[in-house]
C-alpha positions as a printed NumPy array, in Angstrom:
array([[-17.102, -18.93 , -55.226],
       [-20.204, -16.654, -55.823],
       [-20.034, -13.533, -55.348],
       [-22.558, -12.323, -52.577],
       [-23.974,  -9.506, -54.568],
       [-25.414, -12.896, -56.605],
       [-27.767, -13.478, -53.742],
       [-30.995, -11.801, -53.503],
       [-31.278, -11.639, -49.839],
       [-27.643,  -9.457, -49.996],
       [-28.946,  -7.011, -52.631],
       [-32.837,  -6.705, -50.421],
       [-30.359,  -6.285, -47.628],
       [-28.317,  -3.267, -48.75 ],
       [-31.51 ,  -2.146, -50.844],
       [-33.038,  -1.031, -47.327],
       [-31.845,   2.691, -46.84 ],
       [-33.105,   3.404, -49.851],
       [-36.434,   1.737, -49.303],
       [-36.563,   3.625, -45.99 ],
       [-35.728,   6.639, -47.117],
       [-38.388,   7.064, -50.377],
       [-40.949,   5.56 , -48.095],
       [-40.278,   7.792, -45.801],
       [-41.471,  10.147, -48.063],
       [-44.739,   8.744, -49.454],
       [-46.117,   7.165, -46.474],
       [-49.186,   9.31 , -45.672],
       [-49.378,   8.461, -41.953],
       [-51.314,  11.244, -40.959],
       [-54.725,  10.2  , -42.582],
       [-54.124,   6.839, -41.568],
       [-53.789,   8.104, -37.911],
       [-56.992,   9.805, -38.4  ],
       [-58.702,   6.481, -39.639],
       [-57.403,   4.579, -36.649],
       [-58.328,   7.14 , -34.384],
       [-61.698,   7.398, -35.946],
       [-62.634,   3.506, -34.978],
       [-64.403,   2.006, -31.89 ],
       [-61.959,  -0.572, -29.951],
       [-61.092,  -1.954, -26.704],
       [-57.323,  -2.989, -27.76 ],
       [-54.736,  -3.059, -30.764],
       [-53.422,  -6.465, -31.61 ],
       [-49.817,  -6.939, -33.558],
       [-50.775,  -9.929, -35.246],
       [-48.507, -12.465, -37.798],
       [-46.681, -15.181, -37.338],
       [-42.766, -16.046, -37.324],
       [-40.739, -12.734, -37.849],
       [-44.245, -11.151, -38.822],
       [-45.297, -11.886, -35.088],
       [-41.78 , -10.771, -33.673],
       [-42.829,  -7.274, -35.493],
       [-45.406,  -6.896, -32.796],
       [-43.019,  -8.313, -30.071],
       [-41.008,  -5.299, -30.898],
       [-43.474,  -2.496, -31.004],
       [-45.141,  -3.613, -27.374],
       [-42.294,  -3.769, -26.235],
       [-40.739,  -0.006, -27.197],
       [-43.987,   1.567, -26.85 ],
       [-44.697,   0.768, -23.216],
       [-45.55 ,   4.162, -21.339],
       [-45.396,   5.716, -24.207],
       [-49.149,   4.639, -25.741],
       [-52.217,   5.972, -24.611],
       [-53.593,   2.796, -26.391],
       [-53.77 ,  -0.917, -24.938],
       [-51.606,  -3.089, -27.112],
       [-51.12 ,  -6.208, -27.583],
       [-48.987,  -8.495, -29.584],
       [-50.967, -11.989, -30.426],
       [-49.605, -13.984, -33.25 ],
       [-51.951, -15.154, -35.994],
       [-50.499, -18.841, -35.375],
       [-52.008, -18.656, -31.61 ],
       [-55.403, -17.066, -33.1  ],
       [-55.735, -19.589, -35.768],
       [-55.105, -22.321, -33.336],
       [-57.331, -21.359, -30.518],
       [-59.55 , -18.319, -32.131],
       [-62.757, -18.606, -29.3  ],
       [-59.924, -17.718, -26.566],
       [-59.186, -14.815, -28.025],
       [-61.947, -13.447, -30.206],
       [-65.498, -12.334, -29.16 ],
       [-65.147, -10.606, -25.478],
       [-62.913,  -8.028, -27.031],
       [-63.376,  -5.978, -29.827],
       [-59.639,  -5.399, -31.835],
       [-57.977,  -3.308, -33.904],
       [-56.214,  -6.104, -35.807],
       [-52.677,  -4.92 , -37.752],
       [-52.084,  -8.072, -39.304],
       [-48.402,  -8.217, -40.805],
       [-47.451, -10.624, -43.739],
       [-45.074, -10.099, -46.494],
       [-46.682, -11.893, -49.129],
       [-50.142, -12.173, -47.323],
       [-51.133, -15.707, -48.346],
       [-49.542, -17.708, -45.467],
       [-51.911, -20.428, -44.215],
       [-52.326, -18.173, -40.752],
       [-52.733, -14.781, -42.27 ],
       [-56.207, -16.51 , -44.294],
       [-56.959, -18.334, -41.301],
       [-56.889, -15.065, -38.89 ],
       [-59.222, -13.582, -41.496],
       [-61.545, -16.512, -41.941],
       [-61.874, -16.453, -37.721],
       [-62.125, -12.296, -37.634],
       [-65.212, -12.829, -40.756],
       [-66.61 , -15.648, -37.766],
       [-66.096, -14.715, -34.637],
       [-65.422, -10.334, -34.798],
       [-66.705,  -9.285, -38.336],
       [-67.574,  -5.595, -37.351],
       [-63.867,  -5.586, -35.652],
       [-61.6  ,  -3.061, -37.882],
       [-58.579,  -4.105, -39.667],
       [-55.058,  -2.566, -40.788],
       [-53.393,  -5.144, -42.892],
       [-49.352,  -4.025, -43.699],
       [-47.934,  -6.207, -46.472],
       [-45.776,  -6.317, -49.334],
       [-47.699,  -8.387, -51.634],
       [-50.282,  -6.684, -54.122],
       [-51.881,  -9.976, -54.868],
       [-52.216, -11.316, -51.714],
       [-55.038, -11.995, -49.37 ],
       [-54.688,  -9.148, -46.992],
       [-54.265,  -6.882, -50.352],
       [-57.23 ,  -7.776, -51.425],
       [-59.693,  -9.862, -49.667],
       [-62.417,  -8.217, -48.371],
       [-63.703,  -6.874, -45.038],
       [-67.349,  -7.13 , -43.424],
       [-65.764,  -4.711, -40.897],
       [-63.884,  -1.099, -41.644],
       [-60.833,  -2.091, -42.536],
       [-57.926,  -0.114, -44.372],
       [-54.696,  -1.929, -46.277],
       [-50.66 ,  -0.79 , -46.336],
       [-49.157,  -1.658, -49.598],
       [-45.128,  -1.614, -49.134],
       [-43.165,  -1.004, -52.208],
       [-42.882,  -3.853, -54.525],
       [-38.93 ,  -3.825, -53.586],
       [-40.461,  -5.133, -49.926],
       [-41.527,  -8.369, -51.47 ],
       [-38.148,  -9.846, -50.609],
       [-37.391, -12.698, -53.394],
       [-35.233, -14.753, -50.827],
       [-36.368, -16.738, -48.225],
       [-35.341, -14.546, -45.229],
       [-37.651, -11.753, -44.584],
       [-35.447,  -8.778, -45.024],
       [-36.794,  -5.259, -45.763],
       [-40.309,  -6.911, -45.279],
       [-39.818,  -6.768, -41.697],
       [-38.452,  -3.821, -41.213],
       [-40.108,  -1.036, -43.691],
       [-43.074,  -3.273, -41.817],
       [-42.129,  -2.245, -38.261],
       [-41.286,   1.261, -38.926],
       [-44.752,   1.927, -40.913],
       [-46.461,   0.916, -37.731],
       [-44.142,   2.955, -35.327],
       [-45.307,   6.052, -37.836],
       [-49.016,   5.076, -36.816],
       [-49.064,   3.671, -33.016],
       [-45.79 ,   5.18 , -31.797],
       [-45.538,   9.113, -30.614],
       [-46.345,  11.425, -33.527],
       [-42.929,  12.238, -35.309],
       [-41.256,  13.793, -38.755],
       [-41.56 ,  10.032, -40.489],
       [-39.925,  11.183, -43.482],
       [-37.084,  12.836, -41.236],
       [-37.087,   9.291, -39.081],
       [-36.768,   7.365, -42.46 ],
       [-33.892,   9.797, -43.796],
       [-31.922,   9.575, -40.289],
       [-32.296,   6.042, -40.053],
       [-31.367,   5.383, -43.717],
       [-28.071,   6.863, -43.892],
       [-27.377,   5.195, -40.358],
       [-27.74 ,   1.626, -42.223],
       [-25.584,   2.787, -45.143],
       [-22.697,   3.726, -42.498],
       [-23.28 ,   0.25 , -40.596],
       [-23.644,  -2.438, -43.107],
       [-19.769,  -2.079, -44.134],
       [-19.12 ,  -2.519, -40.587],
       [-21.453,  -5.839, -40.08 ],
       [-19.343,  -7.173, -43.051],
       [-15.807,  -6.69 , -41.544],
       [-17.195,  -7.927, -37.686],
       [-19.161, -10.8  , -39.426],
       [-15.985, -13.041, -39.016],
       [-15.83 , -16.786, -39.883],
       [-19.16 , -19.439, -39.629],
       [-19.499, -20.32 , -35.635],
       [-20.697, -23.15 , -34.675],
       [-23.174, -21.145, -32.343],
       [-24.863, -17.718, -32.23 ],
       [-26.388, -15.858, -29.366],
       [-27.859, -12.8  , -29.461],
       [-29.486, -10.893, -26.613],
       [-30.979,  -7.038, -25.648],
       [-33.34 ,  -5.317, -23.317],
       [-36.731,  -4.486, -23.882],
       [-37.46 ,  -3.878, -27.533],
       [-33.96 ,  -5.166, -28.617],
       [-34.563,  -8.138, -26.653],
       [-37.378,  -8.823, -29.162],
       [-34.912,  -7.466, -32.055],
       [-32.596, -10.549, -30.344],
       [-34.83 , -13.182, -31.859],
       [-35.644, -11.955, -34.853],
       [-31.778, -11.867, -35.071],
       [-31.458, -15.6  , -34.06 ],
       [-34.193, -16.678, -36.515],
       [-32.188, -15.356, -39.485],
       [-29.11 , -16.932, -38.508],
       [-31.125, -20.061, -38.168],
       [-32.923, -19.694, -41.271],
       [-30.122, -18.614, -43.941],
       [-28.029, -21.489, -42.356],
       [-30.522, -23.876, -42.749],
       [-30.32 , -24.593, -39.153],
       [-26.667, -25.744, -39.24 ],
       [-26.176, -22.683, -37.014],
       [-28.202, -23.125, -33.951],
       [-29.04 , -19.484, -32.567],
       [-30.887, -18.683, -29.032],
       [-32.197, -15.631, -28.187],
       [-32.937, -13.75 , -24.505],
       [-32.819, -10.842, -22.483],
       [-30.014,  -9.668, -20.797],
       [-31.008, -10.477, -17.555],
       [-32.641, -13.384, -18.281],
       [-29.309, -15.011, -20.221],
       [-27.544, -15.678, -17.118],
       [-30.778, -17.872, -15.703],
       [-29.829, -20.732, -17.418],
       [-29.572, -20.246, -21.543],
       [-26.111, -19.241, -20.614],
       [-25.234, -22.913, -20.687],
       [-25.643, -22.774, -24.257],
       [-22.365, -20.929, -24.579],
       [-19.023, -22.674, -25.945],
       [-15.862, -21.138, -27.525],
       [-16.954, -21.391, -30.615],
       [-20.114, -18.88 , -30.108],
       [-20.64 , -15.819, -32.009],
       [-22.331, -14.071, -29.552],
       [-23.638, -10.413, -30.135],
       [-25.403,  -7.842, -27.676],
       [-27.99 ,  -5.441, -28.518],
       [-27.36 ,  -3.048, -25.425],
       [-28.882,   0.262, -25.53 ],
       [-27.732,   3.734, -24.146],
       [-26.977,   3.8  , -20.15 ],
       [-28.301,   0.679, -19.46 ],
       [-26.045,  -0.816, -16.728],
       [-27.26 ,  -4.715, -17.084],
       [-26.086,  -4.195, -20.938],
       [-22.682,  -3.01 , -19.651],
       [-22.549,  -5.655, -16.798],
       [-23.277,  -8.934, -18.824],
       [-20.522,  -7.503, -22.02 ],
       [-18.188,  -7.37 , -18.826],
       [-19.145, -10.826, -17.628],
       [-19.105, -12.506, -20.652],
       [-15.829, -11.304, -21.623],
       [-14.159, -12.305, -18.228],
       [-15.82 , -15.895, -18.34 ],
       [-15.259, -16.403, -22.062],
       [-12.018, -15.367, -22.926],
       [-12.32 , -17.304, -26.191],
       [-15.668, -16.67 , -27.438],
       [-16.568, -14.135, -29.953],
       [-18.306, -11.222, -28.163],
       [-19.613,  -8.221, -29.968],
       [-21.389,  -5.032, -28.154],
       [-23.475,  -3.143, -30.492],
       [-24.929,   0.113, -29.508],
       [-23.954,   3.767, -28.295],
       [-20.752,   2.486, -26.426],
       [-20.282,  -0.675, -28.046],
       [-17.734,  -2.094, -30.648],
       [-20.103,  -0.822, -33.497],
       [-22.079,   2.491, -32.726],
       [-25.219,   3.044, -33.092],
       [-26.414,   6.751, -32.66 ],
       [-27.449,   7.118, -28.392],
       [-30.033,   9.968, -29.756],
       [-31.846,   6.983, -31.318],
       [-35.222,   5.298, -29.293],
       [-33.911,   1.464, -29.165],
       [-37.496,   0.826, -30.728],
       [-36.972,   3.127, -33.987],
       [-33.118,   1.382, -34.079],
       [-34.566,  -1.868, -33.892],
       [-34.071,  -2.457, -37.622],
       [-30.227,  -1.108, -37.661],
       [-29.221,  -3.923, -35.261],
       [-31.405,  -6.492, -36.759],
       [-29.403,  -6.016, -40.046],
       [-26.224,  -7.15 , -38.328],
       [-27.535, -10.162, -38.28 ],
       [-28.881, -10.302, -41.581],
       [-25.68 ,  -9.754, -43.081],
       [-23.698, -12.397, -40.833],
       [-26.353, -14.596, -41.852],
       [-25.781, -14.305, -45.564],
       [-22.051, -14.334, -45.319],
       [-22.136, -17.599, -43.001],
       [-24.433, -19.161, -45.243],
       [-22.207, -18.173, -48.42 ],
       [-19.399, -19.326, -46.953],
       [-21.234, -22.945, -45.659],
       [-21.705, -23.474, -49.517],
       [-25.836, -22.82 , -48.701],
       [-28.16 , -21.412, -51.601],
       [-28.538, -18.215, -49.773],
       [-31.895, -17.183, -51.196],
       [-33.099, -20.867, -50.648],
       [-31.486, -22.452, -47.672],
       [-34.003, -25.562, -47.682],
       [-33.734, -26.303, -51.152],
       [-34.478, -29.905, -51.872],
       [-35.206, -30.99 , -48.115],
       [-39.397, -29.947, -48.721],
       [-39.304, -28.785, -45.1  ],
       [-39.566, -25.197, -44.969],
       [-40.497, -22.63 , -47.444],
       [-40.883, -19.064, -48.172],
       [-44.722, -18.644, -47.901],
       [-45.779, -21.627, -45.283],
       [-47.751, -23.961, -46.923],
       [-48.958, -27.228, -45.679],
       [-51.042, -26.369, -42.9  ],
       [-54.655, -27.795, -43.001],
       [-57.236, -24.619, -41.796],
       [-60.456, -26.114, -39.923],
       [-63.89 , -24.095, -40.091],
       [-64.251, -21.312, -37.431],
       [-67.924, -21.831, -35.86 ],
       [-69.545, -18.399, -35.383]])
């Protein structure tokens, strides 16, 4: 069989410590800061679509209380679909996410900005030089994040996109910190883990849930969509809350469920549904990651900032289920035509101004 270090996605997977920590070390986050805080805006929108959109999910969700700005997390697919209901009263700070920058909704959120909000100010994060948020542009002030080229993730699954993503815009909307120092901690944290994910990843279920609170809830469905994605949907994966699990989505569980919670440090609805789920499925594969769980993750941590580390857990099960299924790792969909790295397909209308 091939060996795993074959695959793309595997290498872009363990390549991420390394990306974290050099970028770490060039981001320059402080002038950027200045820019933002140097623009006129009623509200910041996380904007992108599929794990691009969960990005934003993610942030609104760690940085409530914690943000003197009003945030909001609107995927480009809801903008592009309906852009009068949400552009013109408001005036945005748009962070539009997008690994390579040319999907069908990143051009379309920019064709309905240039329409309906041209003055509105733009931060586009990608990982594509040559794409249209790299270089289309702006009527408005607007200011562009180039990830390293490593980023650009070759296999299907966004990798080290999303996450060298979501920590550059924790350096600029969350609480000021040491972002080299947050890069460096959280890097050597991965290294540590992804041995771990390997040896808990276990055989192919037939199922896969994943759930958290708050901004590992969010981290919960990015989770789900990589299991989905790298098994070509052979592996149906839901996502939720811990709370909201037992309100039905519960039903989803059988024996043969991988299921995996994101619980954070001293949360007692974490430590009550690992408890329940363990008494009512005696059978089922249950792993607790976090501060107290099966595999650690550092308690100093902000769940937000860790969001990444517990993300990769499922990244790796992903590519190890999907090696094992006999799947083109990096390519999943190959020869069905129905899904594809950069989303093509999709028919953009005019935007009336």
């Amino acid at each position: 069989m091939t060996d795993l270090k074959t695959w793309a996605t595997w290498r872009e997977i363990y390549a991420q410590p390394l990306i974290w920590k050099e970028w770490g070390q060039d981001f320059g986050d402080a002038d950027l800061r200045g820019w933002i805080a140097a623009q006129t805006f009623d509200e910041v929108w996380f904007c992108g679509a599929g794990t691009s959109a969960y990005i934003g999910d993610i942030i609104l969700a760690g940085l409530e209380g914690k943000s003197v700005l009003q945030l909001r997390s609107v995927p480009t697919t809801d903008i592009v679909a309906r852009p009068q209901a949400y552009l013109g009263a408001k005036r945005p700070l748009v962070v539009n996410f997008g690994r390579s920058g040319n999907s069908a909704e990143s051009i379309g959120t920019l064709d309905a900005l240039d329409a309906l909000a041209p003055s509105a100010p733009r931060l586009n994060i990608t990982c594509n030089a040559e794409g249209a948020l790299a270089v289309r542009k702006s009527k408005g002030p607007s200011k562009v994040i180039l990830l390293p080229d490593a980023t650009h993730d070759a296999g299907f699954a966004m990798t080290s996109s999303f996450s060298t993503m979501l920590l550059s815009a924790l350096a600029l909307f969350g609480p000021d910190t040491d972002f080299a120092a947050q890069t460096l901690k959280l890097s050597k944290d991965l290294e540590a883990l992804l041995p771990l994910y390997a040896q808990a990843a276990g055989p192919a279920p037939s199922r896969a849930v994943y759930v958290g609170t708050g901004p590992l809830a969010f981290a919960a469905r990015e989770a789900a969509l990589k299991v989905m994605e790298l098994s070509a949907g052979a592996i149906p994966a839901l996502w939720d809350s811990c709370l909201g699990f037992r309100h039905g989505p519960k039903s989803f569980v059988t024996d043969d469920t991988a299921i995996t919670v994101f619980a954070s440090q001293n949360n007692p609805y974490d430590r009550d549904l690992i408890a329940e789920l363990r008494a009512q499925y005696p059978k089922t594969r249950i792993t607790a990651i976090g501060p107290n769980g099966d595999i650690k993750i550092d308690p100093q941590l902000d769940p937000v900032w860790a969001a990444p580390l517990y993300v990769a857990a499922a990244q790796v099960s992903g590519v190890i289920w999907s090696h094992a299924m006999g799947l083109n790792v990096d390519d999943p969909f190959v020869g069905q035509g129905t899904l594809s790295r950069v989303v093509s397909g999709v028919t953009l209308y005019p935007v009336a101004s």
